[in-house]
XYZ file of C-alpha atoms in Angstrom:
592
model
C 111.238 16.677 -23.166
C 113.359 13.534 -22.796
C 116.027 13.004 -20.161
C 118.135 10.017 -19.042
C 120.020 9.564 -15.761
C 123.690 8.463 -15.782
C 126.133 8.526 -18.657
C 126.283 4.740 -18.810
C 122.551 4.163 -19.187
C 121.545 1.077 -21.039
C 118.371 1.614 -23.021
C 116.208 -1.463 -22.912
C 115.088 -2.249 -26.460
C 111.861 -4.184 -26.398
C 109.380 -5.284 -28.973
C 106.514 -2.812 -28.669
C 103.944 -4.163 -26.265
C 101.040 -2.785 -24.328
C 100.079 -3.090 -20.684
C 97.489 -1.616 -18.346
C 98.513 1.259 -16.071
C 95.979 0.243 -13.440
C 92.782 -1.710 -13.561
C 90.415 0.210 -15.797
C 93.079 2.635 -17.159
C 94.006 3.106 -20.778
C 96.688 1.035 -22.472
C 100.156 2.581 -22.513
C 103.116 1.894 -24.781
C 106.004 0.576 -22.697
C 108.438 -0.118 -25.505
C 111.146 2.259 -24.252
C 111.604 1.869 -20.498
C 115.130 2.645 -19.239
C 117.066 -0.103 -17.510
C 119.001 0.448 -14.271
C 122.518 -0.552 -13.378
C 122.840 -3.695 -11.266
C 121.892 -3.616 -7.590
C 125.037 -3.558 -5.413
C 125.974 -6.644 -3.443
C 125.157 -6.336 0.253
C 126.979 -8.046 3.120
C 125.169 -6.601 6.171
C 128.223 -6.494 8.426
C 127.511 -5.435 12.003
C 127.920 -1.701 12.559
C 127.125 0.364 15.656
C 127.124 3.923 16.959
C 127.690 5.012 20.530
C 124.351 6.828 21.007
C 120.713 6.514 19.952
C 120.416 10.192 18.994
C 122.794 13.153 18.642
C 122.600 16.917 18.852
C 124.091 19.067 16.058
C 127.882 19.143 16.258
C 128.165 15.926 18.271
C 130.855 13.399 17.412
C 129.439 10.026 16.394
C 131.631 7.075 17.318
C 131.294 4.159 14.894
C 132.426 0.588 15.373
C 132.341 -2.126 12.725
C 133.532 -5.673 12.314
C 136.303 -4.923 9.819
C 137.545 -8.490 9.400
C 135.680 -8.847 6.095
C 136.331 -5.369 4.715
C 138.715 -4.875 1.775
C 141.541 -2.365 2.019
C 139.784 0.170 -0.225
C 136.656 0.436 1.946
C 135.082 3.875 2.247
C 132.251 5.429 4.195
C 129.860 8.042 2.837
C 127.416 10.156 4.820
C 124.224 11.034 2.984
C 121.281 13.299 3.571
C 118.543 11.523 1.669
C 120.240 10.771 -1.662
C 122.956 13.429 -1.484
C 126.489 12.590 -0.344
C 127.613 15.289 2.069
C 130.945 13.748 3.097
C 133.113 10.754 2.297
C 136.217 9.170 3.863
C 138.396 6.074 3.860
C 137.944 3.472 6.600
C 141.274 2.475 8.053
C 140.214 0.872 11.353
C 137.260 -0.756 13.080
C 136.515 2.512 14.914
C 136.221 6.074 13.681
C 134.313 9.287 14.408
C 132.215 11.718 12.402
C 131.148 15.187 13.497
C 127.479 15.768 12.761
C 126.479 18.846 10.729
C 124.906 21.913 12.316
C 121.432 21.224 10.876
C 118.943 20.295 13.583
C 116.231 17.638 13.236
C 117.923 15.830 10.380
C 118.322 12.170 9.512
C 121.299 10.673 7.687
C 122.109 7.333 6.084
C 125.681 6.100 6.478
C 126.940 3.595 3.891
C 130.131 1.560 4.158
C 131.147 0.395 0.690
C 133.896 -0.511 -1.725
C 134.159 -0.463 -5.516
C 135.877 -2.734 -8.003
C 135.763 -1.462 -11.555
C 132.210 -0.278 -12.175
C 130.690 -2.574 -9.558
C 129.994 -1.597 -5.965
C 129.554 -3.608 -2.796
C 127.770 -2.200 0.257
C 129.048 -3.785 3.446
C 126.986 -1.996 6.085
C 124.498 0.816 6.593
C 123.168 2.666 9.621
C 120.844 5.608 10.268
C 121.746 8.692 12.317
C 119.274 11.076 13.966
C 120.632 14.552 14.708
C 117.937 16.251 16.794
C 118.139 18.496 19.824
C 114.878 17.048 21.177
C 113.820 13.399 21.061
C 110.118 14.237 20.853
C 110.336 15.603 17.309
C 110.880 12.079 15.957
C 109.899 9.790 18.849
C 111.015 6.172 18.584
C 109.582 4.794 21.784
C 110.587 1.614 23.599
C 109.770 0.128 26.983
C 111.087 -1.639 30.074
C 109.062 -3.993 32.253
C 111.288 -5.965 34.679
C 113.020 -4.403 37.688
C 114.139 -7.340 39.801
C 117.766 -8.022 40.654
C 119.444 -7.736 37.247
C 123.166 -7.839 36.499
C 124.708 -4.577 35.281
C 125.891 -6.338 32.125
C 122.343 -7.486 31.326
C 120.975 -3.974 31.813
C 123.619 -2.612 29.462
C 122.895 -5.310 26.878
C 119.209 -4.360 26.826
C 119.988 -0.652 26.459
C 122.666 -1.279 23.809
C 120.189 -3.260 21.738
C 117.541 -0.538 21.986
C 120.126 2.085 21.092
C 121.041 0.116 17.961
C 117.394 0.464 16.934
C 117.693 4.222 17.624
C 115.069 4.052 20.381
C 115.270 7.528 21.905
C 112.689 7.297 24.687
C 111.768 4.540 27.139
C 108.481 3.945 28.933
C 109.205 2.429 32.358
C 106.092 0.267 32.541
C 104.709 -0.890 35.922
C 107.704 0.305 37.918
C 105.552 1.957 40.677
C 104.312 0.564 43.941
C 100.798 1.971 44.475
C 99.356 3.899 41.555
C 98.277 6.696 43.881
C 101.637 6.638 45.683
C 104.173 5.372 43.164
C 107.440 5.738 45.102
C 107.306 4.419 48.667
C 109.416 6.306 51.202
C 110.999 5.399 54.514
C 110.909 8.829 56.042
C 112.488 11.032 53.374
C 114.379 8.163 51.724
C 113.035 5.879 48.962
C 112.515 2.257 49.899
C 115.160 -0.064 48.499
C 112.467 -2.352 47.061
C 108.703 -2.661 46.789
C 105.938 -4.662 45.108
C 104.155 -3.689 41.921
C 100.420 -4.326 41.595
C 100.882 -7.907 40.394
C 103.190 -8.683 43.338
C 106.479 -8.549 41.425
C 109.569 -7.253 43.196
C 110.855 -3.867 42.067
C 114.330 -2.771 43.179
C 115.227 0.900 43.397
C 118.800 0.195 42.275
C 117.586 -1.540 39.105
C 115.347 1.381 38.159
C 118.225 3.801 38.810
C 120.673 1.744 36.740
C 118.272 1.546 33.808
C 117.759 5.319 33.911
C 121.520 5.926 33.976
C 122.179 3.430 31.183
C 119.476 5.029 29.037
C 120.886 8.510 29.631
C 124.305 7.190 28.653
C 122.860 6.563 25.176
C 121.040 9.930 25.063
C 117.693 8.150 25.594
C 115.027 9.727 27.762
C 113.336 7.863 30.620
C 109.557 8.241 31.112
C 107.825 6.867 34.200
C 104.519 5.108 33.565
C 101.404 5.530 35.696
C 97.646 5.734 35.367
C 96.350 9.278 35.670
C 93.453 8.154 37.847
C 94.409 4.927 39.590
C 94.103 4.190 43.308
C 94.520 1.020 45.377
C 92.081 -0.278 48.003
C 93.873 1.579 50.806
C 94.073 4.943 49.051
C 91.999 6.828 51.627
C 94.456 5.806 54.348
C 97.143 7.459 52.216
C 95.265 10.756 51.993
C 93.095 10.267 48.902
C 89.750 11.970 49.506
C 86.575 9.940 48.914
C 85.066 12.914 47.026
C 87.733 12.617 44.305
C 86.608 9.193 43.082
C 84.631 8.354 39.940
C 81.242 6.713 40.435
C 78.906 4.609 38.303
C 75.784 6.244 39.778
C 74.687 9.740 40.782
C 74.420 8.856 44.475
C 78.163 8.178 44.958
C 77.324 4.642 46.032
C 79.278 2.532 43.514
C 82.839 3.504 42.698
C 84.087 2.830 39.185
C 86.901 0.321 39.358
C 88.894 -2.065 37.201
C 88.669 -5.511 38.839
C 91.860 -7.535 39.155
C 92.032 -11.103 40.493
C 93.716 -11.756 43.827
C 96.102 -13.465 43.759
C 98.338 -12.412 42.135
C 97.141 -8.789 42.071
C 97.395 -6.830 45.302
C 94.395 -4.564 44.683
C 91.654 -3.564 42.316
C 92.168 -0.222 40.572
C 89.704 2.510 41.553
C 89.272 5.570 39.345
C 89.767 9.209 40.382
C 88.380 12.260 38.582
C 91.274 13.738 36.552
C 89.609 17.156 36.496
C 89.310 17.335 40.293
C 91.796 19.900 41.600
C 92.281 17.994 44.838
C 93.333 14.857 43.001
C 95.480 16.887 40.585
C 97.377 18.457 43.476
C 97.755 15.135 45.265
C 99.184 13.195 42.307
C 101.313 16.159 41.153
C 102.940 16.127 44.596
C 103.522 12.381 44.309
C 105.074 12.891 40.861
C 107.430 15.507 42.200
C 108.526 13.083 44.921
C 109.393 10.691 42.099
C 111.352 13.396 40.267
C 113.141 14.361 43.490
C 114.583 10.874 43.949
C 114.716 9.401 40.437
C 116.119 11.094 37.350
C 113.095 10.489 35.132
C 112.606 12.854 32.201
C 108.832 12.799 32.092
C 105.478 11.225 32.780
C 103.840 8.630 30.546
C 100.138 8.905 31.389
C 97.775 5.990 30.938
C 93.977 5.698 30.975
C 91.446 2.888 30.494
C 89.435 4.034 27.490
C 85.679 4.588 27.400
C 84.133 3.706 30.803
C 80.519 4.312 29.832
C 78.392 6.555 32.044
C 80.335 7.974 34.985
C 79.575 10.512 37.703
C 81.260 12.810 40.166
C 80.730 12.629 43.910
C 78.140 15.439 43.722
C 76.030 13.399 41.283
C 76.809 15.399 38.148
C 77.819 13.621 34.963
C 81.531 13.139 34.400
C 82.742 13.000 30.821
C 86.173 11.461 31.218
C 87.293 12.313 27.694
C 86.932 16.004 28.610
C 89.089 15.705 31.728
C 92.372 14.775 30.095
C 93.266 18.179 28.699
C 93.061 20.021 32.060
C 94.897 17.161 33.790
C 97.800 17.267 31.320
C 97.987 21.050 31.514
C 98.124 20.936 35.308
C 100.877 18.287 35.297
C 102.957 20.434 32.948
C 102.620 23.401 35.302
C 103.338 21.297 38.377
C 106.526 19.742 36.933
C 107.984 22.275 34.478
C 110.608 21.055 32.057
C 109.397 17.447 32.169
C 108.010 15.668 29.117
C 104.427 14.449 29.116
C 102.659 12.014 26.833
C 99.274 10.336 27.259
C 97.844 7.123 25.921
C 94.603 7.662 24.001
C 93.129 4.161 24.208
C 91.482 3.623 20.819
C 91.617 7.416 20.336
C 89.425 8.003 23.401
C 89.906 11.644 24.372
C 92.662 12.190 21.803
C 91.359 15.531 20.557
C 91.517 17.076 24.031
C 94.855 15.391 24.701
C 96.285 16.951 21.536
C 94.999 20.401 22.531
C 96.953 20.102 25.788
C 100.096 19.826 23.629
C 101.839 16.745 24.962
C 105.263 16.079 23.510
C 103.840 13.641 20.950
C 100.636 11.652 20.422
C 100.275 8.044 21.505
C 97.472 5.625 20.700
C 96.940 2.092 21.992
C 95.071 0.329 19.182
C 92.246 -2.149 19.775
C 89.215 -3.487 17.917
C 87.407 -2.240 15.849
C 90.578 -0.699 14.408
C 91.665 -4.053 13.023
C 92.800 -3.353 9.471
C 95.935 -1.772 8.047
C 93.774 1.085 6.786
C 92.671 1.785 10.381
C 96.275 2.374 11.445
C 96.548 4.897 8.621
C 93.350 6.635 9.714
C 94.557 6.963 13.314
C 97.868 8.539 12.268
C 96.147 10.955 9.898
C 93.535 11.854 12.518
C 96.294 12.587 15.027
C 97.970 14.823 12.455
C 94.747 16.826 12.199
C 94.201 16.954 15.976
C 97.714 18.356 16.501
C 97.579 20.688 13.496
C 100.378 18.597 11.985
C 102.792 19.552 14.789
C 103.102 16.219 16.638
C 104.197 12.805 15.480
C 102.435 9.597 16.511
C 103.478 6.437 18.342
C 101.160 3.431 18.090
C 101.033 0.754 20.781
C 99.861 -2.038 18.491
C 100.393 -5.553 19.807
C 101.333 -8.113 17.154
C 100.220 -11.768 16.939
C 98.095 -11.162 20.030
C 96.473 -14.603 20.314
C 99.759 -16.317 19.567
C 101.295 -14.559 22.583
C 99.121 -16.604 24.946
C 101.717 -19.366 24.602
C 105.431 -19.730 24.004
C 106.503 -19.335 20.377
C 107.790 -16.900 17.777
C 106.522 -13.738 16.185
C 105.517 -14.089 12.554
C 108.114 -12.076 10.636
C 105.852 -10.998 7.730
C 103.167 -9.852 10.194
C 105.540 -7.520 11.996
C 107.254 -6.132 8.902
C 104.024 -5.491 6.994
C 102.569 -3.613 9.950
C 105.743 -1.597 10.489
C 105.903 -0.751 6.796
C 102.365 0.676 6.930
C 103.004 2.624 10.160
C 106.426 3.964 9.149
C 105.391 4.917 5.606
C 102.642 7.094 7.077
C 104.948 8.849 9.536
C 104.216 6.900 12.702
C 106.397 4.736 14.888
C 105.574 1.533 16.749
C 105.933 0.846 20.461
C 107.165 -2.753 20.319
C 110.774 -3.067 21.519
C 112.051 -3.479 25.061
C 113.774 -6.335 26.872
C 111.691 -8.382 24.408
C 109.073 -7.561 21.777
C 105.468 -6.799 22.724
C 102.653 -9.213 22.002
C 100.313 -8.166 24.829
C 99.206 -5.058 26.692
C 100.799 -6.564 29.807
C 104.331 -5.620 28.898
C 106.193 -8.282 30.935
C 104.632 -10.976 28.709
C 107.585 -12.361 26.762
C 106.058 -15.552 25.364
C 106.950 -14.724 21.773
C 110.546 -14.460 20.620
C 112.161 -13.043 17.489
C 113.390 -15.336 14.764
C 116.843 -14.457 13.373
C 115.403 -12.975 10.160
C 113.136 -10.644 12.141
C 115.994 -9.554 14.411
C 118.023 -8.453 11.393
C 115.084 -6.909 9.573
C 113.968 -4.801 12.534
C 117.376 -3.147 12.736
C 117.130 -2.231 9.062
C 113.559 -0.943 9.456
C 114.549 1.295 12.361
C 117.631 2.456 10.443
C 115.288 3.394 7.608
C 112.815 5.182 9.893
C 115.732 7.184 11.309
C 117.702 7.882 8.146
C 114.700 9.141 6.153
C 112.818 10.834 8.996
C 112.673 14.099 7.060
C 110.585 12.479 4.326
C 108.639 10.144 6.594
C 107.855 12.373 9.591
C 108.785 15.985 8.887
C 106.062 17.820 7.003
C 104.819 17.204 3.500
C 101.217 16.613 2.462
C 99.675 13.251 1.686
C 98.377 13.308 -1.878
C 97.046 11.079 -4.636
C 99.564 10.308 -7.358
C 99.104 9.059 -10.894
C 101.237 5.927 -11.103
C 100.771 3.090 -13.541
C 102.239 -0.379 -13.962
C 103.406 -0.703 -17.572
C 104.238 -4.398 -17.435
C 101.390 -5.519 -15.185
C 103.691 -6.885 -12.458
C 102.154 -4.711 -9.744
C 98.421 -4.536 -9.014
C 98.512 -0.927 -7.864
C 95.797 0.407 -5.581
C 95.027 3.622 -3.753
C 93.755 1.645 -0.750
C 96.213 0.395 1.867
C 96.341 -3.204 2.988
C 93.943 -4.685 0.464
C 94.886 -8.259 -0.259
C 96.179 -8.881 -3.758
C 97.309 -5.283 -4.298
C 100.234 -2.923 -3.892
C 99.128 0.134 -1.948
C 100.306 3.566 -3.134
C 101.063 6.262 -0.543
C 101.873 9.690 -1.962
C 103.432 12.551 -0.017
C 104.236 15.876 -1.633
C 106.958 18.328 -0.643
C 107.943 21.592 -2.330
C 110.457 20.005 -4.695
C 109.813 16.301 -4.132
C 107.135 13.728 -4.642
C 107.491 10.695 -2.397
C 105.759 7.469 -3.398
C 105.626 4.520 -1.026
C 104.671 1.127 -2.409
C 103.358 -1.370 0.168
C 103.224 -4.931 -1.121
C 100.129 -6.895 -0.100
C 99.864 -8.922 -3.294
C 100.404 -12.181 -1.370
C 98.803 -11.085 1.898
C 96.685 -13.684 3.681
C 94.772 -11.143 5.779
C 94.042 -7.415 5.826
C 94.213 -7.355 9.648
C 97.450 -5.841 10.876
C 97.568 -7.751 14.179
C 97.467 -11.104 12.353
C 96.313 -12.943 15.469
C 96.859 -16.380 13.994
C 100.115 -15.646 12.145
C 98.762 -16.183 8.642
C 100.990 -13.777 6.763
C 103.637 -15.110 4.419
C 106.745 -13.481 2.992
C 105.729 -11.511 -0.092
C 107.233 -12.582 -3.379
C 110.010 -10.266 -4.513
C 108.966 -8.183 -7.504
C 111.869 -7.171 -9.746
C 112.330 -4.719 -12.593
C 108.807 -3.328 -12.438
C 108.136 -0.825 -15.202
C 106.262 2.203 -13.909
C 104.910 5.429 -15.349
C 104.391 8.533 -13.238
C 102.477 11.581 -14.439
C 103.702 15.063 -13.503
C 103.553 18.523 -15.017
C 106.941 19.380 -13.471
C 110.400 18.802 -14.889
C 112.086 15.888 -13.116
C 115.809 16.098 -12.322
C 116.257 12.826 -10.411
C 114.450 9.641 -9.449
C 115.827 7.621 -6.569
C 114.691 4.685 -4.491
C 115.338 3.198 -1.067
C 113.881 0.265 0.837
C 114.511 -1.219 4.278
C 114.326 -4.624 2.567
C 117.082 -3.956 0.006
C 120.829 -3.238 0.530
C 120.247 -1.992 4.058
C 118.083 0.931 3.027
C 120.831 2.585 0.966
C 119.506 5.103 -1.530
C 120.348 4.991 -5.244
C 119.376 6.984 -8.272
C 117.659 5.087 -11.060
C 117.418 5.825 -14.746
C 114.306 7.523 -16.030
C 112.867 9.024 -19.186
C 110.563 12.026 -19.262
C 108.487 12.904 -22.284
C 106.030 15.702 -21.644
C 104.172 14.867 -18.447
C 105.097 11.164 -18.545
C 108.013 9.915 -16.458
C 108.948 6.287 -17.090
C 111.350 4.266 -14.931
C 112.040 0.743 -13.713
C 111.698 -0.017 -10.004
C 114.534 -2.459 -9.245
C 112.833 -4.375 -6.413
C 109.771 -4.467 -4.207
C 109.493 -6.840 -1.256
C 107.466 -5.400 1.630
C 108.050 -1.673 1.104
C 109.890 0.509 -1.363
C 110.121 4.304 -1.341
C 110.420 6.180 -4.629
C 111.434 9.842 -4.549
C 110.873 12.122 -7.546
C 113.084 15.224 -7.355
C 112.048 18.330 -9.312
């Protein structure tokens, strides 16, 4: 059976040639590959919405710089590649009422046509979800000194433009075992964090309010088992601590240099009911005075052999599930999420059903393929019910000194994480390069600033294909013209990785371009990565036993992530089409 898309298809007449599908595959005739219409021009005019996330039926308020828009400009609202509504743009501000469907992403395209040509002026993603934890896009805050209201709002506005829907308030507490200091029944107006920075109550409150004004949730950070030197004076029982021997002689602790740190961090047993009750009471004091939405729990990874006060062995990775469950009971209605450092304890964490799964990634998980493995393992641990956030710090060595993030490093890593359904904890007042979140040595170059907005638009707009079900699968895809060195492995230098994901009536194919990669390590400590060469008009052949009704593509690197149908030809089980462009990441969707 043969089928062409679009009435104005131009059939590309070529002299019959042969090319390899993939290394080692048979030769395939590519003499009749359909050509696509021209890619629209793209202006990337600034466009904004008033919130980071919406519930069904909400009104979205758009603003755009309309000084460069022609009089015939329109806006279309699309679910995946289907236009669900369209309207004229007559001013720099307008509203759109979101549909009733919950947990749905949309792409909004501002465009104009002249004859048969089209120009796209702006795009933006919209997330319509009644709960932020279905598709978590997690950011952070790390400074709570005296900050002007306008600066606070600027930070939150920027995070909202990236559709960040939850914020981790990192290192806001005073003592880890007593996070909010009180004067009688009233919170102190200021206090010191563990590294002797000033924290002001008013700044924390203003950040929470500003976040809520954008429909973002605010999560307070704390270790689940941290105590300062003076913890016993504050009511922490010596029998709750973790020990490195079976005679309760040597407490397990994380040493911190003084100055600037105010204390070492001593570990408590998360499964001890006395400690659980103590810290749950402290958490509820926090909730009583600050409008936090939940508890971001941290740990320290594998501590080696540890013991309880009574001399019995303590397996920390088995203590996290009961701790999480107790915190949920103690503070009902509050979100909980826990950091599994290098996956330590993640299986038990997942069984406690936190709101989503979170992994801080360290060596030996150094390669792009390791990020994929972590996301897929988390899917299994949660029975495919929870999405994953990765705390993965880019250009780590570079962040020891002032400088700039390497744009290709960040975009390649995000492409791998996003294409596999994860999201990346990286954005706050600055971008993360270290596990100590206030480190702001590295800045964003202008090209990375623009690209990150488009990547987060893409993650949001296509969340239903990226993060909402489907089954990863192997697909049969060949390069007819030899332009793409296709591979089933992800992140291998000199190749284009293929990621397949199958839905009931769709086959999604992500292509991740590592043909010019200088390293297979996602962190790219020494900023070796270079911008990949743009691949254009790549002739591909896909094998399927099903009848194809549409082939469409979208990429965060091209025309703002706007989707577009492309011409294809199907003959029997062979579907032939031309991929217009591939830079870092392109998504192909086969509709049946």
